[in-house]
Amino acid sequence: QKEVEQDPGPLSVPEGAIVSLNCTYSNSAFQYFMWYRQYSRKGPELLMYTYSSGNKEDGRFTAQVDKSSKYISLFIRDSQPSDSATYLCAMRKWEGGKLIFGQGTELSVKP
Amino acid sequence: SQTIHQWPATLVQPVGSPLSLECTVEGTSNPNLYWYRQAAGRGLQLLFYSVGIGQISSEVPQNLSASRPQDRQFILSSKKLLLSDSGFYLCAWTRDGSAEAFFGQGTRLTVV
């Protein structure tokens, strides 16, 4: 079983739609939960992070963590064509150690 | 400010040739360092990580190796490349107690 599971998609939505991206994990020692965005042929860029259960909002983006279910989500409101990219969830422990990524979900927002 | 340098950006190598990719970090000390490989349309596969000089953890058995000769230098090597080693290689660093990982711009390796 992989430590982090993410549906690779691809996911195609019309402009203005609400997008929901999800990951599940198996290691209860993970403390940091992150979402990265990656454009083609570039390194990933951090979108949001959280280290507790609940919601965290930043503009059109909301990150949600449910530690009891080992499940994290990223919601994108009023999606734009510029949001088209691959979105990767990532997790790590508090100190040192592995930084594990999900497989990434390829998102396409159509005008 | 912290920066991470990774080179070269693009590399085409014949099967059986050696490989050396270098990554250096500036502006921080004792970072956690990582090498990832990303195949086309896939996620980031963790290859190696290091929490200190000379401390290397290998995640995937393969013909690659990593070394950390200095605190802020991380090297990915191979003695003989295989076709399956082709991919996008990314170096990254993190700091204990901080969530964010900072990535280099990546090396696109094509083994022919």
Short mmCIF file of C-alpha atoms in Angstrom, two decimals:
data_model
loop_
_atom_site.label_atom_id
_atom_site.label_comp_id
_atom_site.label_asym_id
_atom_site.label_seq_id
_atom_site.Cartn_x
_atom_site.Cartn_y
_atom_site.Cartn_z
CA GLN A 1 0.00 0.00 0.00
CA LYS A 2 1.35 3.42 -0.94
CA GLU A 3 1.71 5.87 1.93
CA VAL A 4 -0.14 8.56 -0.03
CA GLU A 5 -2.84 7.91 -2.64
CA GLN A 6 -4.13 10.52 -5.08
CA ASP A 7 -6.40 10.09 -8.09
CA PRO A 8 -4.27 11.08 -11.11
CA GLY A 9 -7.25 12.25 -13.17
CA PRO A 10 -7.15 13.97 -15.61
CA LEU A 11 -9.89 16.29 -14.43
CA SER A 12 -11.54 18.73 -16.83
CA VAL A 13 -13.97 21.41 -15.64
CA PRO A 14 -15.56 24.55 -17.11
CA GLU A 15 -14.39 27.97 -15.99
CA GLY A 16 -16.09 29.06 -12.76
CA ALA A 17 -16.62 25.53 -11.46
CA ILE A 18 -15.70 24.38 -7.96
CA VAL A 19 -12.86 21.86 -8.06
CA SER A 20 -12.31 19.21 -5.40
CA LEU A 21 -8.99 17.38 -5.18
CA ASN A 22 -8.36 14.64 -2.63
CA CYS A 23 -5.68 12.44 -1.10
CA THR A 24 -5.70 9.64 1.45
CA TYR A 25 -2.75 8.51 3.54
CA SER A 26 -1.85 5.59 5.76
CA ASN A 27 0.90 6.92 8.07
CA SER A 28 -0.60 8.51 11.18
CA ALA A 29 2.81 10.08 11.99
CA PHE A 30 2.40 12.68 9.24
CA GLN A 31 2.05 16.15 10.76
CA TYR A 32 2.35 18.54 7.82
CA PHE A 33 -0.09 18.41 4.93
CA MET A 34 0.63 20.41 1.82
CA TRP A 35 -0.69 21.12 -1.64
CA TYR A 36 1.65 21.96 -4.49
CA ARG A 37 0.93 23.18 -7.98
CA GLN A 38 3.16 22.20 -10.85
CA TYR A 39 3.18 23.62 -14.34
CA SER A 40 4.65 21.61 -17.15
CA ARG A 41 8.43 21.17 -17.00
CA LYS A 42 8.73 23.22 -13.81
CA GLY A 43 9.40 22.43 -10.17
CA PRO A 44 6.36 22.29 -7.85
CA GLU A 45 5.29 25.43 -6.00
CA LEU A 46 3.68 25.40 -2.56
CA LEU A 47 0.04 26.49 -2.57
CA MET A 48 -1.04 25.83 0.99
CA TYR A 49 -0.08 23.87 4.06
CA THR A 50 -1.67 22.95 7.35
CA TYR A 51 -0.72 20.84 10.34
CA SER A 52 -4.04 20.33 12.06
CA SER A 53 -7.46 18.96 11.26
CA GLY A 54 -9.94 21.48 9.93
CA ASN A 55 -10.08 24.04 7.15
CA LYS A 56 -7.63 26.67 6.01
CA GLU A 57 -8.65 29.25 3.45
CA ASP A 58 -6.51 31.41 1.16
CA GLY A 59 -8.41 33.36 -1.44
CA ARG A 60 -10.12 30.93 -3.79
CA PHE A 61 -8.35 27.95 -2.23
CA THR A 62 -9.43 25.94 0.82
CA ALA A 63 -7.40 23.11 2.30
CA GLN A 64 -9.17 20.59 4.50
CA VAL A 65 -7.63 17.91 6.71
CA ASP A 66 -9.42 15.08 8.50
CA LYS A 67 -6.81 13.21 10.54
CA SER A 68 -9.33 10.72 11.91
CA SER A 69 -10.10 9.55 8.37
CA LYS A 70 -6.57 10.19 7.04
CA TYR A 71 -8.04 12.27 4.26
CA ILE A 72 -7.12 15.69 2.89
CA SER A 73 -8.78 17.88 0.27
CA LEU A 74 -8.14 21.01 -1.74
CA PHE A 75 -11.08 23.04 -3.01
CA ILE A 76 -10.74 25.67 -5.72
CA ARG A 77 -13.64 28.10 -6.07
CA ASP A 78 -14.41 30.06 -9.24
CA SER A 79 -11.79 28.08 -11.16
CA GLN A 80 -9.87 29.91 -13.87
CA PRO A 81 -8.02 28.68 -16.98
CA SER A 82 -4.82 29.80 -15.25
CA ASP A 83 -5.50 27.16 -12.58
CA SER A 84 -4.82 24.46 -15.19
CA ALA A 85 -1.86 22.52 -13.82
CA THR A 86 -0.98 19.36 -11.93
CA TYR A 87 -1.85 19.48 -8.23
CA LEU A 88 0.15 17.34 -5.83
CA CYS A 89 -0.57 16.61 -2.21
CA ALA A 90 2.43 16.08 0.06
CA MET A 91 3.00 15.02 3.65
CA ARG A 92 5.81 14.79 6.13
CA LYS A 93 6.58 14.32 9.79
CA TRP A 94 7.43 17.22 12.10
CA GLU A 95 11.16 16.63 12.05
CA GLY A 96 13.41 15.38 9.28
CA GLY A 97 12.51 12.28 7.39
CA LYS A 98 10.57 11.68 4.28
CA LEU A 99 8.54 14.17 2.31
CA ILE A 100 6.05 12.04 0.42
CA PHE A 101 4.01 13.18 -2.58
CA GLY A 102 0.84 11.87 -4.09
CA GLN A 103 0.71 10.95 -7.75
CA GLY A 104 -0.68 14.35 -8.74
CA THR A 105 -4.00 15.25 -10.36
CA GLU A 106 -3.89 16.94 -13.75
CA LEU A 107 -6.50 19.70 -13.85
CA SER A 108 -7.74 21.47 -16.97
CA VAL A 109 -10.08 24.46 -16.67
CA LYS A 110 -11.81 25.20 -19.98
CA PRO A 111 -12.82 28.79 -20.86
CA SER B 1 17.22 34.58 1.30
CA GLN B 2 17.43 30.89 0.59
CA THR B 3 18.05 29.59 -2.91
CA ILE B 4 18.57 26.19 -4.41
CA HIS B 5 20.65 25.53 -7.49
CA GLN B 6 20.34 22.41 -9.59
CA TRP B 7 22.19 21.68 -12.80
CA PRO B 8 22.26 20.90 -15.62
CA ALA B 9 18.73 21.72 -16.80
CA THR B 10 18.81 19.23 -19.66
CA LEU B 11 20.98 16.19 -20.23
CA VAL B 12 21.11 13.53 -22.94
CA GLN B 13 23.28 10.55 -22.08
CA PRO B 14 23.92 7.18 -23.76
CA VAL B 15 23.01 3.93 -22.05
CA GLY B 16 25.86 2.71 -19.87
CA SER B 17 27.38 6.15 -19.30
CA PRO B 18 27.88 7.61 -15.81
CA LEU B 19 25.72 10.35 -14.28
CA SER B 20 26.33 13.12 -11.81
CA LEU B 21 23.68 15.69 -10.91
CA GLU B 22 24.49 18.33 -8.37
CA CYS B 23 22.30 20.38 -6.08
CA THR B 24 23.40 23.14 -3.72
CA VAL B 25 21.44 25.20 -1.23
CA GLU B 26 22.30 28.71 -0.09
CA GLY B 27 21.09 30.80 2.82
CA THR B 28 20.34 28.05 5.33
CA SER B 29 22.19 25.47 7.37
CA ASN B 30 21.56 21.79 8.10
CA PRO B 31 18.69 21.43 5.62
CA ASN B 32 16.92 18.16 4.91
CA LEU B 33 17.72 17.34 1.28
CA TYR B 34 15.79 15.23 -1.23
CA TRP B 35 16.11 13.78 -4.71
CA TYR B 36 12.92 12.98 -6.60
CA ARG B 37 12.24 11.54 -10.04
CA GLN B 38 9.13 12.32 -12.01
CA ALA B 39 8.13 10.26 -15.03
CA ALA B 40 5.90 11.90 -17.64
CA GLY B 41 2.39 12.42 -16.25
CA ARG B 42 3.28 10.90 -12.91
CA GLY B 43 3.88 12.08 -9.35
CA LEU B 44 7.16 12.67 -7.57
CA GLN B 45 8.92 9.45 -6.59
CA LEU B 46 11.24 9.92 -3.62
CA LEU B 47 14.65 8.46 -4.43
CA PHE B 48 16.89 9.61 -1.58
CA TYR B 49 16.73 11.93 1.39
CA SER B 50 19.34 13.18 3.82
CA VAL B 51 19.02 14.77 7.24
CA GLY B 52 22.74 15.50 7.62
CA ILE B 53 26.22 15.19 6.13
CA GLY B 54 26.93 11.60 5.15
CA GLN B 55 23.42 10.47 6.16
CA ILE B 56 21.56 9.08 3.15
CA SER B 57 18.31 7.13 3.15
CA SER B 58 17.40 5.23 0.00
CA GLU B 59 13.77 4.74 -0.85
CA VAL B 60 13.90 2.81 -4.10
CA PRO B 61 16.42 0.05 -4.99
CA GLN B 62 18.02 0.95 -8.30
CA ASN B 63 21.33 1.71 -9.94
CA LEU B 64 21.39 5.26 -8.57
CA SER B 65 23.23 6.51 -5.50
CA ALA B 66 23.38 9.77 -3.58
CA SER B 67 26.01 11.50 -1.51
CA ARG B 68 26.12 14.55 0.73
CA PRO B 69 29.77 15.60 0.98
CA GLN B 70 28.94 19.01 2.46
CA ASP B 71 26.06 20.37 4.51
CA ARG B 72 24.38 22.09 1.58
CA GLN B 73 25.46 19.88 -1.31
CA PHE B 74 23.57 16.82 -2.53
CA ILE B 75 24.76 14.72 -5.46
CA LEU B 76 22.88 12.07 -7.44
CA SER B 77 25.05 9.57 -9.30
CA SER B 78 25.01 6.47 -11.41
CA LYS B 79 27.87 4.35 -12.70
CA LYS B 80 25.90 3.02 -15.69
CA LEU B 81 22.67 4.59 -16.87
CA LEU B 82 19.71 2.53 -18.04
CA LEU B 83 16.97 3.59 -20.45
CA SER B 84 14.54 3.46 -17.52
CA ASP B 85 16.55 6.19 -15.74
CA SER B 86 15.09 8.78 -18.10
CA GLY B 87 12.89 11.32 -16.36
CA PHE B 88 12.66 14.68 -14.65
CA TYR B 89 14.90 14.84 -11.57
CA LEU B 90 14.16 17.34 -8.84
CA CYS B 91 16.20 18.35 -5.83
CA ALA B 92 14.45 19.86 -2.81
CA TRP B 93 15.14 20.97 0.74
CA THR B 94 13.11 21.43 3.89
CA ARG B 95 13.80 22.66 7.40
CA ASP B 96 12.66 20.92 10.59
CA GLY B 97 9.61 22.65 12.05
CA SER B 98 8.65 24.23 8.73
CA ALA B 99 6.22 22.82 6.21
CA GLU B 100 7.49 24.24 2.98
CA ALA B 101 9.77 22.37 0.60
CA PHE B 102 11.81 24.40 -1.86
CA PHE B 103 12.56 22.88 -5.23
CA GLY B 104 15.26 23.35 -7.80
CA GLN B 105 14.26 23.87 -11.41
CA GLY B 106 14.88 20.23 -12.27
CA THR B 107 17.02 18.26 -14.69
CA ARG B 108 15.40 16.58 -17.65
CA LEU B 109 17.45 13.44 -18.30
CA THR B 110 17.06 11.45 -21.50
CA VAL B 111 18.97 8.20 -21.77
CA VAL B 112 19.39 7.08 -25.38
#
